[in-house]
Short mmCIF file of C-alpha atoms (C1' of nucleotides) in Angstrom, two decimals:
data_model
loop_
_atom_site.label_atom_id
_atom_site.label_comp_id
_atom_site.label_asym_id
_atom_site.label_seq_id
_atom_site.Cartn_x
_atom_site.Cartn_y
_atom_site.Cartn_z
CA MET V 527 10.51 55.05 -101.23
CA SER V 528 8.93 55.91 -97.91
CA GLN V 529 9.17 52.56 -96.21
CA LYS V 530 10.05 49.16 -97.49
CA PRO V 531 6.94 46.99 -97.59
CA SER V 532 7.28 43.39 -96.51
CA ILE V 533 5.28 40.37 -95.45
CA PRO V 534 5.63 38.36 -92.26
CA LYS V 535 8.33 35.76 -91.95
CA GLY V 536 7.46 32.44 -93.55
CA THR V 537 4.58 33.80 -95.66
CA ARG V 538 4.61 34.30 -99.42
CA ASP V 539 2.88 36.15 -102.23
CA PHE V 540 1.89 34.10 -105.25
CA SER V 541 2.28 35.46 -108.78
CA PRO V 542 -0.04 34.53 -111.68
CA ILE V 543 2.21 31.71 -112.87
CA GLU V 544 2.58 30.40 -109.33
CA MET V 545 -1.17 30.45 -108.87
CA ALA V 546 -1.65 28.52 -112.10
CA ARG V 547 0.69 25.84 -110.79
CA ARG V 548 -0.87 25.77 -107.34
CA ASN V 549 -4.35 25.46 -108.75
CA TYR V 550 -3.17 22.59 -110.90
CA ILE V 551 -2.05 20.73 -107.75
CA PHE V 552 -5.27 21.53 -105.91
CA ASP V 553 -7.32 20.38 -108.89
CA VAL V 554 -5.56 17.02 -109.12
CA ILE V 555 -5.98 16.39 -105.41
CA LYS V 556 -9.56 17.57 -105.32
CA LYS V 557 -10.46 15.36 -108.26
CA SER V 558 -9.16 12.30 -106.40
CA PHE V 559 -10.89 13.27 -103.18
CA LYS V 560 -14.21 13.42 -104.97
CA LYS V 561 -13.57 10.18 -106.81
CA TYR V 562 -13.14 8.42 -103.46
CA GLY V 563 -16.37 9.86 -102.11
CA PHE V 564 -15.06 12.64 -99.91
CA GLN V 565 -17.18 15.75 -99.43
CA GLN V 566 -15.75 19.20 -98.87
CA ILE V 567 -16.25 21.28 -95.75
CA GLU V 568 -14.59 24.40 -94.49
CA THR V 569 -13.90 25.59 -90.96
CA PRO V 570 -12.84 29.04 -89.72
CA ALA V 571 -9.25 30.18 -89.90
CA MET V 572 -9.42 30.81 -86.18
CA GLU V 573 -10.64 28.50 -83.46
CA ASN V 574 -11.03 28.94 -79.75
CA LEU V 575 -7.60 28.53 -78.27
CA SER V 576 -8.98 25.94 -75.87
CA THR V 577 -10.01 23.58 -78.66
CA LEU V 578 -6.53 23.73 -80.18
CA VAL V 579 -4.20 23.32 -77.21
CA GLY V 580 -3.42 19.95 -75.78
CA THR V 581 -4.49 17.98 -78.82
CA GLY V 582 -1.27 17.52 -80.74
CA GLY V 583 1.20 17.36 -77.90
CA GLU V 584 3.37 19.96 -76.22
CA GLU V 585 5.51 20.63 -79.25
CA SER V 586 2.60 21.65 -81.41
CA ASP V 587 1.10 23.82 -78.65
CA LYS V 588 4.20 25.99 -78.84
CA LEU V 589 3.68 26.49 -82.56
CA ILE V 590 0.13 27.80 -82.35
CA PHE V 591 -0.32 31.41 -83.42
CA LYS V 592 -2.44 33.09 -80.76
CA ILE V 593 -4.71 36.03 -81.43
CA LEU V 594 -4.68 38.84 -78.94
CA ASN V 595 -8.06 39.63 -77.39
CA SER V 596 -9.75 42.77 -78.63
CA GLY V 597 -10.03 45.86 -76.51
CA ASP V 598 -8.09 46.47 -73.35
CA TYR V 599 -6.86 42.93 -73.07
CA LEU V 600 -4.50 43.63 -70.19
CA ALA V 601 -7.22 44.98 -67.94
CA LYS V 602 -8.69 41.53 -67.39
CA VAL V 603 -5.42 39.88 -66.47
CA ASP V 604 -5.29 38.61 -62.94
CA LYS V 605 -2.74 40.75 -61.09
CA ASN V 606 -1.17 37.83 -59.29
CA ALA V 607 -0.78 35.89 -62.51
CA PHE V 608 0.75 38.94 -64.12
CA SER V 609 3.34 39.37 -61.44
CA THR V 610 4.48 35.76 -61.82
CA GLN V 611 5.43 36.59 -65.40
CA ASN V 612 4.39 33.07 -66.31
CA SER V 613 3.55 33.39 -69.99
CA SER V 614 1.57 30.18 -70.25
CA ILE V 615 -0.86 31.33 -67.56
CA ILE V 616 -1.11 34.87 -68.92
CA THR V 617 -1.51 33.64 -72.49
CA HIS V 618 -4.92 32.20 -71.77
CA GLN V 619 -6.01 35.44 -70.15
CA ILE V 620 -5.04 37.70 -73.01
CA SER V 621 -5.84 35.32 -75.89
CA GLU V 622 -8.88 33.17 -76.38
CA LYS V 623 -8.60 32.59 -80.13
CA ALA V 624 -5.88 31.16 -82.33
CA LEU V 625 -5.17 30.33 -85.96
CA HIS V 626 -5.63 26.63 -86.58
CA TYR V 627 -2.48 24.56 -86.53
CA ASP V 628 -3.87 21.76 -88.67
CA LEU V 629 -7.23 20.73 -90.13
CA THR V 630 -7.72 17.48 -88.25
CA VAL V 631 -8.45 19.02 -84.86
CA PRO V 632 -10.97 21.55 -86.23
CA PHE V 633 -12.57 18.66 -88.08
CA ALA V 634 -12.90 16.63 -84.88
CA ARG V 635 -14.54 19.67 -83.29
CA TYR V 636 -16.85 19.99 -86.29
CA VAL V 637 -17.86 16.33 -86.06
CA VAL V 638 -18.73 16.60 -82.39
CA GLN V 639 -20.75 19.76 -82.93
CA ASN V 640 -22.63 18.35 -85.91
CA GLN V 641 -22.85 14.72 -84.90
CA ASN V 642 -26.62 14.63 -85.27
CA ASP V 643 -26.52 15.76 -88.88
CA ILE V 644 -23.63 13.59 -90.01
CA THR V 645 -24.11 10.14 -91.47
CA PHE V 646 -21.24 7.93 -90.45
CA PRO V 647 -18.82 6.85 -91.72
CA PHE V 648 -18.22 10.40 -92.84
CA ARG V 649 -15.69 11.12 -95.57
CA ARG V 650 -14.78 14.77 -95.68
CA PHE V 651 -12.06 16.74 -97.37
CA GLN V 652 -10.80 20.19 -96.55
CA ILE V 653 -8.35 22.39 -98.41
CA GLN V 654 -7.31 25.40 -96.37
CA PRO V 655 -4.26 27.20 -95.08
CA VAL V 656 -2.87 26.38 -91.67
CA TRP V 657 -0.44 28.41 -89.57
CA ARG V 658 2.51 27.35 -87.50
CA ALA V 659 4.85 29.63 -85.54
CA ASP V 660 7.79 27.60 -86.73
CA ARG V 661 11.14 28.78 -88.02
CA PRO V 662 10.97 28.76 -91.79
CA GLN V 663 13.49 26.75 -93.77
CA LYS V 664 13.55 24.57 -96.85
CA GLY V 665 10.03 23.32 -97.52
CA ARG V 666 8.80 24.82 -94.29
CA TYR V 667 6.50 27.81 -94.10
CA ARG V 668 4.50 29.53 -91.40
CA GLU V 669 1.43 29.71 -93.60
CA PHE V 670 0.78 26.78 -95.89
CA TYR V 671 -2.05 24.77 -97.38
CA GLN V 672 -3.07 21.35 -96.23
CA CYS V 673 -5.35 19.12 -98.26
CA ASP V 674 -6.96 16.80 -95.76
CA ALA V 675 -9.07 13.73 -96.36
CA ASP V 676 -10.44 11.89 -93.34
CA ILE V 677 -12.90 9.09 -92.75
CA ILE V 678 -14.48 9.27 -89.34
CA GLY V 679 -16.77 6.78 -87.66
CA SER V 680 -15.25 3.57 -88.98
CA ASP V 681 -12.68 1.15 -87.58
CA SER V 682 -12.31 -0.67 -90.86
CA LEU V 683 -8.82 -0.98 -92.24
CA LEU V 684 -10.33 -0.74 -95.70
CA ASN V 685 -10.18 3.00 -95.09
CA GLU V 686 -6.42 2.84 -94.67
CA VAL V 687 -6.22 0.89 -97.92
CA ASP V 688 -8.42 3.46 -99.65
CA LEU V 689 -6.25 6.36 -98.49
CA ILE V 690 -3.06 4.70 -99.67
CA LYS V 691 -4.62 3.93 -103.04
CA MET V 692 -5.64 7.56 -103.27
CA ILE V 693 -2.11 8.73 -102.48
CA ASP V 694 -0.95 6.45 -105.29
CA ASP V 695 -3.48 8.01 -107.67
CA VAL V 696 -2.55 11.57 -106.82
CA PHE V 697 1.21 11.16 -107.13
CA THR V 698 0.94 8.99 -110.19
CA GLU V 699 -0.77 11.89 -111.90
CA LEU V 700 1.41 14.66 -110.46
CA PHE V 701 4.75 12.90 -110.94
CA GLN V 702 3.81 11.24 -114.25
CA GLY V 703 5.96 8.26 -113.30
CA LYS V 704 9.08 10.42 -113.53
CA LEU V 705 9.88 10.67 -109.85
CA ASN V 706 10.43 8.01 -107.18
CA TYR V 707 8.51 8.32 -103.98
CA SER V 708 7.71 6.02 -101.13
CA ILE V 709 4.82 5.59 -98.76
CA SER V 710 6.12 4.56 -95.36
CA ILE V 711 3.69 2.75 -93.10
CA ASN V 712 3.88 1.90 -89.46
CA ASN V 713 1.49 1.38 -86.61
CA ARG V 714 1.52 3.04 -83.23
CA LYS V 715 0.39 -0.24 -81.68
CA VAL V 716 3.59 -1.81 -82.92
CA LEU V 717 5.58 0.94 -81.26
CA SER V 718 3.64 0.45 -78.03
CA GLY V 719 4.26 -3.27 -78.36
CA ILE V 720 7.98 -2.69 -78.71
CA ALA V 721 8.07 -0.60 -75.55
CA GLU V 722 6.06 -3.28 -73.77
CA ALA V 723 8.17 -6.16 -75.07
CA VAL V 724 11.39 -4.62 -73.77
CA GLY V 725 9.77 -3.86 -70.44
CA GLU V 726 9.71 -0.07 -70.74
CA LYS V 727 6.04 0.53 -71.27
CA ASN V 728 6.08 4.03 -69.79
CA LYS V 729 9.05 5.12 -71.90
CA LEU V 730 7.07 4.81 -75.13
CA THR V 731 7.64 8.36 -76.36
CA ASP V 732 11.33 8.36 -75.47
CA ILE V 733 11.77 5.14 -77.38
CA THR V 734 9.81 6.21 -80.43
CA VAL V 735 11.49 9.62 -80.63
CA ALA V 736 14.88 7.93 -80.49
CA ILE V 737 13.96 5.22 -82.99
CA ASP V 738 12.62 7.84 -85.36
CA LYS V 739 16.10 9.34 -85.67
CA LEU V 740 17.73 6.05 -86.67
CA ASP V 741 18.30 6.86 -90.33
CA LYS V 742 19.49 10.36 -89.48
CA ILE V 743 21.97 9.87 -86.64
CA GLY V 744 22.73 6.14 -86.75
CA VAL V 745 22.47 3.25 -84.33
CA ASP V 746 25.14 4.37 -81.86
CA LYS V 747 23.71 7.80 -81.25
CA VAL V 748 20.23 6.35 -80.84
CA LEU V 749 21.57 4.00 -78.18
CA ASP V 750 23.28 6.93 -76.47
CA GLU V 751 20.05 8.85 -76.43
CA LEU V 752 18.19 5.90 -74.91
CA LYS V 753 20.83 5.67 -72.19
CA GLU V 754 20.32 9.35 -71.43
CA LYS V 755 16.62 8.68 -71.03
CA ASN V 756 17.45 6.17 -68.30
CA LEU V 757 16.47 3.00 -70.08
CA SER V 758 17.97 -0.08 -68.48
CA THR V 759 20.88 -1.76 -70.21
CA GLU V 760 18.83 -4.93 -70.68
CA SER V 761 16.06 -3.02 -72.41
CA ILE V 762 18.51 -1.38 -74.73
CA GLN V 763 20.12 -4.70 -75.47
CA SER V 764 16.78 -6.25 -76.35
CA LEU V 765 15.95 -3.29 -78.62
CA LYS V 766 19.14 -3.75 -80.59
CA PRO V 767 17.90 -6.38 -83.07
CA LEU V 768 15.27 -3.89 -84.22
CA PHE V 769 17.94 -1.50 -85.39
CA GLU V 770 19.55 -4.10 -87.55
CA LEU V 771 16.39 -5.16 -89.34
CA GLN V 772 17.05 -6.22 -92.90
CA GLY V 773 14.93 -7.37 -95.78
CA ASN V 774 11.69 -6.32 -97.39
CA SER V 775 8.53 -5.21 -95.66
CA THR V 776 7.06 -8.71 -95.37
CA GLU V 777 10.22 -10.07 -93.79
CA LYS V 778 10.35 -7.17 -91.36
CA ILE V 779 6.75 -7.69 -90.38
CA MET V 780 7.43 -11.38 -89.82
CA PHE V 781 10.39 -10.62 -87.60
CA LEU V 782 8.37 -8.18 -85.52
CA ALA V 783 5.51 -10.63 -85.23
CA GLY V 784 7.93 -12.88 -83.38
CA PHE V 785 9.47 -10.03 -81.41
CA LEU V 786 6.05 -8.86 -80.23
CA SER V 787 4.46 -12.24 -79.57
CA CYS V 788 4.36 -11.46 -75.84
CA SER V 789 2.55 -8.15 -76.29
CA GLU V 790 -1.17 -8.09 -76.96
CA ILE V 791 -1.16 -4.59 -78.35
CA GLY V 792 1.91 -5.35 -80.44
CA LYS V 793 0.24 -8.39 -81.96
CA LYS V 794 -2.80 -6.29 -82.81
CA GLY V 795 -0.59 -3.78 -84.56
CA ILE V 796 1.07 -6.49 -86.61
CA GLU V 797 -2.30 -7.90 -87.63
CA GLU V 798 -3.39 -4.49 -88.84
CA LEU V 799 -0.22 -3.97 -90.81
CA GLU V 800 -0.50 -7.40 -92.38
CA PHE V 801 -4.05 -6.72 -93.49
CA VAL V 802 -3.13 -3.40 -95.08
CA PHE V 803 -0.10 -4.81 -96.87
CA GLU V 804 -1.86 -7.93 -98.08
CA THR V 805 -4.85 -6.05 -99.39
CA LEU V 806 -2.66 -3.54 -101.19
CA GLN V 807 -0.67 -6.35 -102.71
CA LYS V 808 -3.83 -7.94 -104.09
CA LEU V 809 -5.08 -4.67 -105.52
CA GLY V 810 -1.74 -3.45 -106.80
CA LEU V 811 -0.47 0.11 -106.96
CA LYS V 812 0.33 2.24 -109.98
CA THR V 813 3.60 3.94 -109.05
CA ALA V 814 3.84 4.04 -105.27
CA LYS V 815 6.41 2.03 -103.38
CA VAL V 816 4.88 1.07 -100.04
CA ILE V 817 7.29 0.11 -97.30
CA PHE V 818 6.91 -0.95 -93.71
CA ASP V 819 9.10 1.34 -91.67
CA PRO V 820 9.19 0.36 -87.99
CA THR V 821 11.18 3.54 -87.23
CA LEU V 822 8.40 5.83 -88.46
CA ALA V 823 6.95 7.49 -85.37
CA ARG V 824 5.41 10.89 -86.21
CA GLY V 825 5.07 13.37 -83.44
CA LEU V 826 1.40 14.23 -83.37
CA GLY V 827 0.02 13.00 -80.11
CA TYR V 828 -3.35 11.75 -81.21
CA TYR V 829 -2.36 8.88 -83.49
CA THR V 830 -3.17 5.42 -82.15
CA GLY V 831 -2.97 3.02 -85.08
CA THR V 832 -1.71 3.14 -88.63
CA ILE V 833 0.68 5.98 -89.44
CA ILE V 834 1.53 7.04 -92.96
CA GLU V 835 4.16 9.29 -94.46
CA VAL V 836 5.08 10.01 -98.08
CA LYS V 837 8.64 10.94 -98.94
CA VAL V 838 10.57 12.12 -101.97
CA GLU V 839 14.34 12.29 -101.96
CA ASN V 840 15.82 15.55 -100.62
CA PHE V 841 12.53 16.84 -99.28
CA PRO V 842 10.72 16.72 -95.99
CA SER V 843 7.57 14.61 -96.01
CA ILE V 844 5.00 15.76 -98.55
CA THR V 845 2.03 13.87 -97.14
CA GLY V 846 1.31 12.41 -93.76
CA GLY V 847 -1.46 10.96 -91.71
CA GLY V 848 -2.75 8.17 -89.56
CA ARG V 849 -5.49 6.73 -87.43
CA TYR V 850 -6.73 8.35 -84.25
CA ASP V 851 -9.14 6.44 -82.02
CA ASP V 852 -10.20 9.14 -79.64
CA LEU V 853 -9.70 12.59 -81.09
CA THR V 854 -13.37 13.47 -80.70
CA GLY V 855 -13.22 12.16 -77.14
CA THR V 856 -11.58 15.37 -75.98
CA PHE V 857 -14.69 17.20 -77.18
CA GLY V 858 -17.07 14.75 -75.56
CA LEU V 859 -17.83 12.18 -78.26
CA LYS V 860 -16.41 8.80 -77.28
CA ASN V 861 -15.70 5.69 -79.30
CA VAL V 862 -15.41 7.30 -82.68
CA SER V 863 -12.35 6.30 -84.65
CA GLY V 864 -11.01 8.17 -87.63
CA VAL V 865 -8.21 7.93 -90.11
CA GLY V 866 -6.92 10.58 -92.47
CA ILE V 867 -4.12 12.00 -94.53
CA SER V 868 -2.93 15.45 -95.40
CA PHE V 869 -1.25 16.47 -98.65
CA GLY V 870 1.22 19.31 -98.18
CA ALA V 871 0.46 21.40 -101.26
CA ASP V 872 3.33 23.81 -100.75
CA ARG V 873 5.95 21.10 -100.46
CA ILE V 874 4.48 19.29 -103.44
CA TYR V 875 4.74 22.59 -105.29
CA ASP V 876 8.46 22.78 -104.50
CA VAL V 877 9.01 19.15 -105.50
CA LEU V 878 7.29 19.60 -108.86
CA LEU V 879 9.21 22.80 -109.52
CA ASP V 880 12.56 21.26 -108.62
CA ASN V 881 11.91 18.33 -110.93
CA ASN V 882 10.39 20.30 -113.77
CA LEU V 883 7.15 18.37 -113.66
CA TYR V 884 4.63 21.08 -114.44
CA PRO V 885 2.59 20.70 -117.60
CA GLU V 886 2.27 23.69 -119.88
CA PHE V 887 -0.68 25.75 -118.83
CA LYS V 888 -2.91 26.80 -121.67
CA GLY V 889 -5.65 29.37 -121.65
CA ASP V 890 -4.66 30.93 -118.37
CA SER V 891 -3.69 34.20 -119.95
CA THR V 892 -5.25 36.37 -122.60
CA GLN V 893 -5.53 34.52 -125.91
CA VAL V 894 -6.38 37.46 -128.13
CA LEU V 895 -5.26 41.05 -127.95
CA PHE V 896 -6.98 43.77 -129.96
CA THR V 897 -4.45 46.47 -130.66
CA ASN V 898 -5.46 50.06 -130.20
CA GLN V 899 -3.96 52.88 -132.25
CA SER V 900 -6.88 55.20 -132.69
CA SER V 901 -10.40 55.80 -131.51
CA ALA V 902 -11.48 54.22 -134.79
CA ASP V 903 -9.80 51.02 -133.57
CA GLU V 904 -11.64 51.24 -130.31
CA SER V 905 -15.07 51.54 -131.87
CA ARG V 906 -14.42 48.87 -134.46
CA PHE V 907 -12.84 46.36 -132.07
CA LEU V 908 -14.97 46.69 -128.95
CA PRO V 909 -17.97 44.77 -130.39
CA MET V 910 -15.61 42.05 -131.63
CA LEU V 911 -13.96 41.86 -128.22
CA PHE V 912 -17.23 41.13 -126.45
CA ALA V 913 -18.27 38.71 -129.17
CA LEU V 914 -15.11 36.70 -128.55
CA ARG V 915 -15.66 36.71 -124.81
CA ASP V 916 -19.22 35.52 -125.31
CA VAL V 917 -17.97 32.40 -127.06
CA GLY V 918 -15.51 31.75 -124.25
CA ILE V 919 -12.27 33.12 -125.66
CA ASN V 920 -10.07 35.08 -123.25
CA ALA V 921 -9.59 38.43 -124.90
CA GLU V 922 -8.76 42.02 -124.12
CA ILE V 923 -8.19 45.30 -125.88
CA TYR V 924 -5.15 47.45 -125.24
CA THR V 925 -6.86 50.26 -123.43
CA GLU V 926 -4.38 52.98 -124.32
CA GLN V 927 -3.79 54.28 -127.82
CA ALA V 928 -0.13 53.44 -127.70
CA LYS V 929 2.74 52.83 -130.04
CA TRP V 930 2.63 49.57 -131.92
CA GLN V 931 5.92 48.51 -130.45
CA LYS V 932 4.71 48.94 -126.93
CA GLN V 933 1.60 46.88 -127.58
CA MET V 934 3.63 44.09 -129.15
CA ILE V 935 5.99 43.95 -126.18
CA PHE V 936 2.97 43.84 -123.89
CA ALA V 937 1.44 40.96 -125.87
CA ASP V 938 4.68 39.06 -125.91
CA LYS V 939 5.31 39.37 -122.19
CA LYS V 940 1.81 38.30 -121.33
CA GLY V 941 1.96 35.32 -123.65
CA VAL V 942 -0.90 36.44 -125.86
CA LYS V 943 -1.37 34.03 -128.78
CA TYR V 944 -3.23 36.14 -131.32
CA ILE V 945 -3.04 39.79 -132.31
CA VAL V 946 -5.79 41.69 -134.08
CA SER V 947 -4.99 44.99 -135.78
CA ALA V 948 -6.26 47.45 -138.39
CA ASN V 949 -4.57 49.79 -140.81
CA GLU V 950 -5.49 53.37 -141.58
CA LYS V 951 -7.89 52.30 -144.31
CA GLY V 952 -9.85 50.34 -141.74
CA GLU V 953 -8.90 46.89 -143.05
CA THR V 954 -8.63 44.38 -140.23
CA PHE V 955 -5.94 41.78 -139.78
CA MET V 956 -5.28 38.84 -137.50
CA LYS V 957 -2.06 37.03 -136.85
CA SER V 958 -0.56 34.59 -134.45
CA ASN V 959 2.19 35.59 -132.10
CA ASP V 960 4.90 33.44 -133.66
CA SER V 961 4.69 34.84 -137.19
CA THR V 962 4.78 38.27 -138.78
CA GLU V 963 2.27 37.40 -141.49
CA LYS V 964 -0.92 39.40 -141.15
CA ILE V 965 -4.03 37.71 -142.45
CA PRO V 966 -6.90 39.95 -143.50
CA PHE V 967 -10.37 39.10 -142.23
CA LYS V 968 -13.80 40.61 -142.64
CA THR V 969 -16.20 38.91 -140.25
CA ILE V 970 -16.04 37.95 -136.62
CA ASN V 971 -16.64 34.33 -137.60
CA GLU V 972 -13.50 34.32 -139.71
CA LEU V 973 -11.62 35.52 -136.66
CA ILE V 974 -13.14 32.92 -134.36
CA SER V 975 -12.41 30.05 -136.67
CA PHE V 976 -8.83 31.26 -137.10
CA ILE V 977 -8.35 31.28 -133.33
CA THR V 978 -10.10 28.00 -132.59
CA LYS V 979 -8.70 26.02 -135.50
"C1'" G U 1360 13.32 27.45 -78.66
"C1'" U U 1361 19.10 26.30 -80.16
"C1'" G U 1362 23.19 27.07 -83.81
"C1'" G U 1363 24.92 29.25 -88.34
"C1'" U U 1364 23.95 32.65 -92.53
"C1'" U U 1365 22.17 37.00 -95.28
"C1'" G U 1366 20.57 42.28 -95.90
"C1'" U U 1367 23.60 48.23 -101.07
"C1'" A U 1368 18.16 51.52 -106.67
"C1'" G U 1369 11.81 47.82 -108.42
"C1'" C U 1370 15.16 43.12 -109.67
"C1'" U U 1371 20.38 40.77 -110.01
"C1'" C U 1372 24.67 42.38 -108.02
"C1'" A U 1373 29.76 45.51 -107.77
"C1'" G U 1374 31.92 48.75 -104.13
"C1'" C U 1375 39.91 47.11 -103.11
"C1'" U U 1376 43.00 47.23 -96.05
"C1'" G U 1377 37.04 52.81 -93.40
"C1'" G U 1378 38.67 58.67 -96.85
"C1'" U U 1379 35.37 63.84 -100.97
"C1'" U U 1380 28.68 64.36 -104.49
"C1'" A U 1381 27.63 55.28 -103.68
"C1'" G U 1382 28.09 52.43 -109.11
"C1'" A U 1383 26.69 48.66 -113.30
"C1'" G U 1384 23.20 45.58 -115.93
"C1'" C U 1385 18.07 44.76 -116.40
"C1'" A U 1386 13.44 47.24 -115.62
"C1'" C U 1387 10.85 51.97 -115.73
"C1'" U U 1388 9.71 57.18 -117.95
"C1'" A U 1389 10.39 60.77 -122.01
"C1'" G U 1390 12.31 61.86 -126.85
"C1'" A U 1391 14.60 60.42 -131.51
"C1'" U U 1392 15.12 56.42 -135.01
"C1'" U U 1393 13.11 51.89 -137.02
"C1'" G U 1394 8.09 54.69 -140.43
"C1'" U U 1395 2.66 49.74 -137.12
"C1'" G U 1396 7.01 43.53 -133.62
"C1'" G U 1397 11.06 43.20 -129.70
"C1'" U U 1398 16.75 47.19 -132.94
"C1'" U U 1399 19.76 51.45 -132.02
"C1'" C U 1400 20.70 56.30 -129.74
"C1'" U U 1401 19.90 60.26 -126.08
"C1'" A U 1402 18.13 62.02 -121.61
"C1'" G U 1403 15.73 61.15 -116.90
"C1'" G U 1404 13.52 59.48 -112.23
"C1'" G U 1405 14.69 56.37 -108.22
"C1'" G U 1406 19.10 54.55 -102.60
"C1'" U U 1407 19.17 58.53 -95.12
"C1'" C U 1408 23.83 51.37 -98.11
"C1'" G U 1409 17.73 46.61 -93.16
"C1'" U U 1410 17.03 49.48 -88.35
"C1'" C U 1411 18.92 51.62 -83.81
"C1'" G U 1412 23.19 52.60 -81.05
"C1'" G U 1413 28.70 52.68 -80.49
"C1'" U U 1414 34.16 53.28 -82.09
"C1'" U U 1415 36.56 57.18 -85.32
"C1'" C U 1416 38.55 63.58 -87.58
"C1'" G U 1417 35.70 60.47 -91.04
"C1'" A U 1418 31.79 54.20 -91.68
"C1'" A U 1419 28.13 50.86 -96.94
"C1'" C U 1420 32.84 48.94 -94.91
"C1'" C U 1421 34.83 47.96 -87.71
"C1'" C U 1422 31.84 46.62 -82.89
"C1'" G U 1423 26.92 45.65 -80.29
"C1'" A U 1424 21.72 44.99 -80.34
"C1'" U U 1425 17.38 44.19 -83.11
"C1'" C U 1426 14.61 42.82 -87.42
"C1'" U U 1427 14.87 40.18 -92.03
"C1'" U U 1428 16.68 36.06 -95.51
"C1'" C U 1429 18.30 31.28 -96.16
"C1'" C U 1430 20.11 26.66 -93.84
"C1'" A U 1431 20.60 22.84 -89.92
"C1'" C U 1432 18.52 20.88 -85.14
"C1'" C U 1433 13.72 20.00 -82.53
"C1'" C U 1434 9.23 18.99 -84.77
"C1'" C U 1435 6.40 18.73 -89.03
"C1'" A U 1436 2.98 19.36 -94.68
#
RNA sequence: GUGGUUGUAGCUCAGCUGGUUAGAGCACUAGAUUGUGGUUCUAGGGGUCGUCGGUUCGAACCCGAUCUUCCACCCCA
C-alpha cells in the first residue's frame, strides 16, 4: 500500500446495486416530469462566478465551490487588494468560474440567453449534480443530485397546483403508500404581510428566520431571538398569536386572513394560498398530506410567492421549491415569473433505504453464465453466448478456464440466474441457480425457451 | 463558519494502567480434498497503528496541530 486513496469530503462512490437504486429513483421522477409536459435541458457543471453570486443570499454565496483560474493566477491580483488580505475581494481576482450551487440560477441564466428561442410558458426539467461547500452530515452531501422542474413565464397558480400534484404522483409511486410524508406550503407574501402588520416591515428576514425555528426551539426562544434583533415589545406582543395557531390548514388561513387584513401584500398572499388549497381539494391527492405552515420560510433569497417543502419524519427536507418573480431580472429580463421544485435524489435514496422501500431489481445483472472448463467449452459456447445477447438476454462466459467451484461462487455472488455447462462428452446442460438439477439441451432455442419461460 | 466525535491489514474490529518481532474473523492467493456448487485442511501475501511534531529509556496507547469520519447548529436537497 503506497498511499491510501480517498475521495473528497462529502462525495461518494456508487456501487452497482446503489446505481440500480438511484436509477430507479431518477426513472420515476423523470417519468412524472415528462407526463406533466416538462422538457429536459442540461447546463454546464461550472458557471461564471458572477452569475452565481448574489442570487441566493449571503449564506449560499459562502457555500459556492470556486474554481481557481488557470495559469499564473496570482500574477493578475491587484497588489493593493492582496495586501489587504480581504478574501472576498481577492476571490474574484483569482477565480472567475464556480461549480453551480443549484439548478434554478443556471436555468434563469439559460432562459435569458435563449429567450428568443423559447416558447413561454416554458416547462423544463433538469437532473444534474450540484455542489455545496457545506459540512457533510446526515442527509447532507457536498455533491448531490437535484431533479428540478420549473415553469417560467407564467403567473398562473395552476402551475403551483400542477407541481404539488406531481410531487404527490412521485412519492405515491416511490413510497407505495407505506410512508407518511407532508407537503408544507406557505407564501412569502404572507410573511411580508406579517412583518408589515406588526409594523416591522424592514425586519422581514429577522422575523422569518426566527419564525422558521418555532418547531425546533419553541416559542420562548423565538421571542428571545426577536428581542435580540431589536424588535419592539409591541411588535413581539402582536406576533404572539401567530405562534399559538391551532387547527387545520383552512382554519389557520382564515385566522391569518383576519390578521393580515391591513396589509395589501398579506391579503394577496392569503388569496394565493386559498386558491392553491381549494383547487387541490377539488382535485384530490393520492397520498400526500398538504398543510399550510405559516412558519415555513426557506432561506433562498429569490422566492417571492408560494414556497413548498416536502418532509418525511427524521429526515431533512427531501423536496423544496417556490415561486420567484424576478430571478431573470438580475440577468436583464424583467417581468418573467417562474415557479419550480427540486427533488433531492440523494435524500430520497436514504429515505427509501431506511424504510426498505426498494423493489427487487431484475435483469440488472447477468442472467446467464456459460461455464468454461476447456477450450472445447469456449468454442461450443461462444456462438450460443452471442445468440442469447442478440435476443436481448444478458449473458456472459467465464473467460478463464477455472475450477467449477470458482465459477459457481462467481455466479452466486453476481446473482446469475442460469448456468450453462458441458461435460467431457460434449453434452450440454442448463440449470437454474436455485437447483442442482442439470437439464440437458441440444439447441439454442431450447435454451432460450428455458430461460424466458 | 461554530461545537462535539472518529481514524489499527481490502472490510469489520481486538489490542488490559505506554514495555520485546501489532492480532482475530471475513476477503484474497496457492496447494490438497470434495472428484464439475458454496465443505474441510494446509500454507501465504498484505499494516512506517490517518499525518506531522512533542513528552519518554521506550508510544498504536499520553500531549499538540492538521486531515478524515460521523453528528448537532447555521443553512439547505
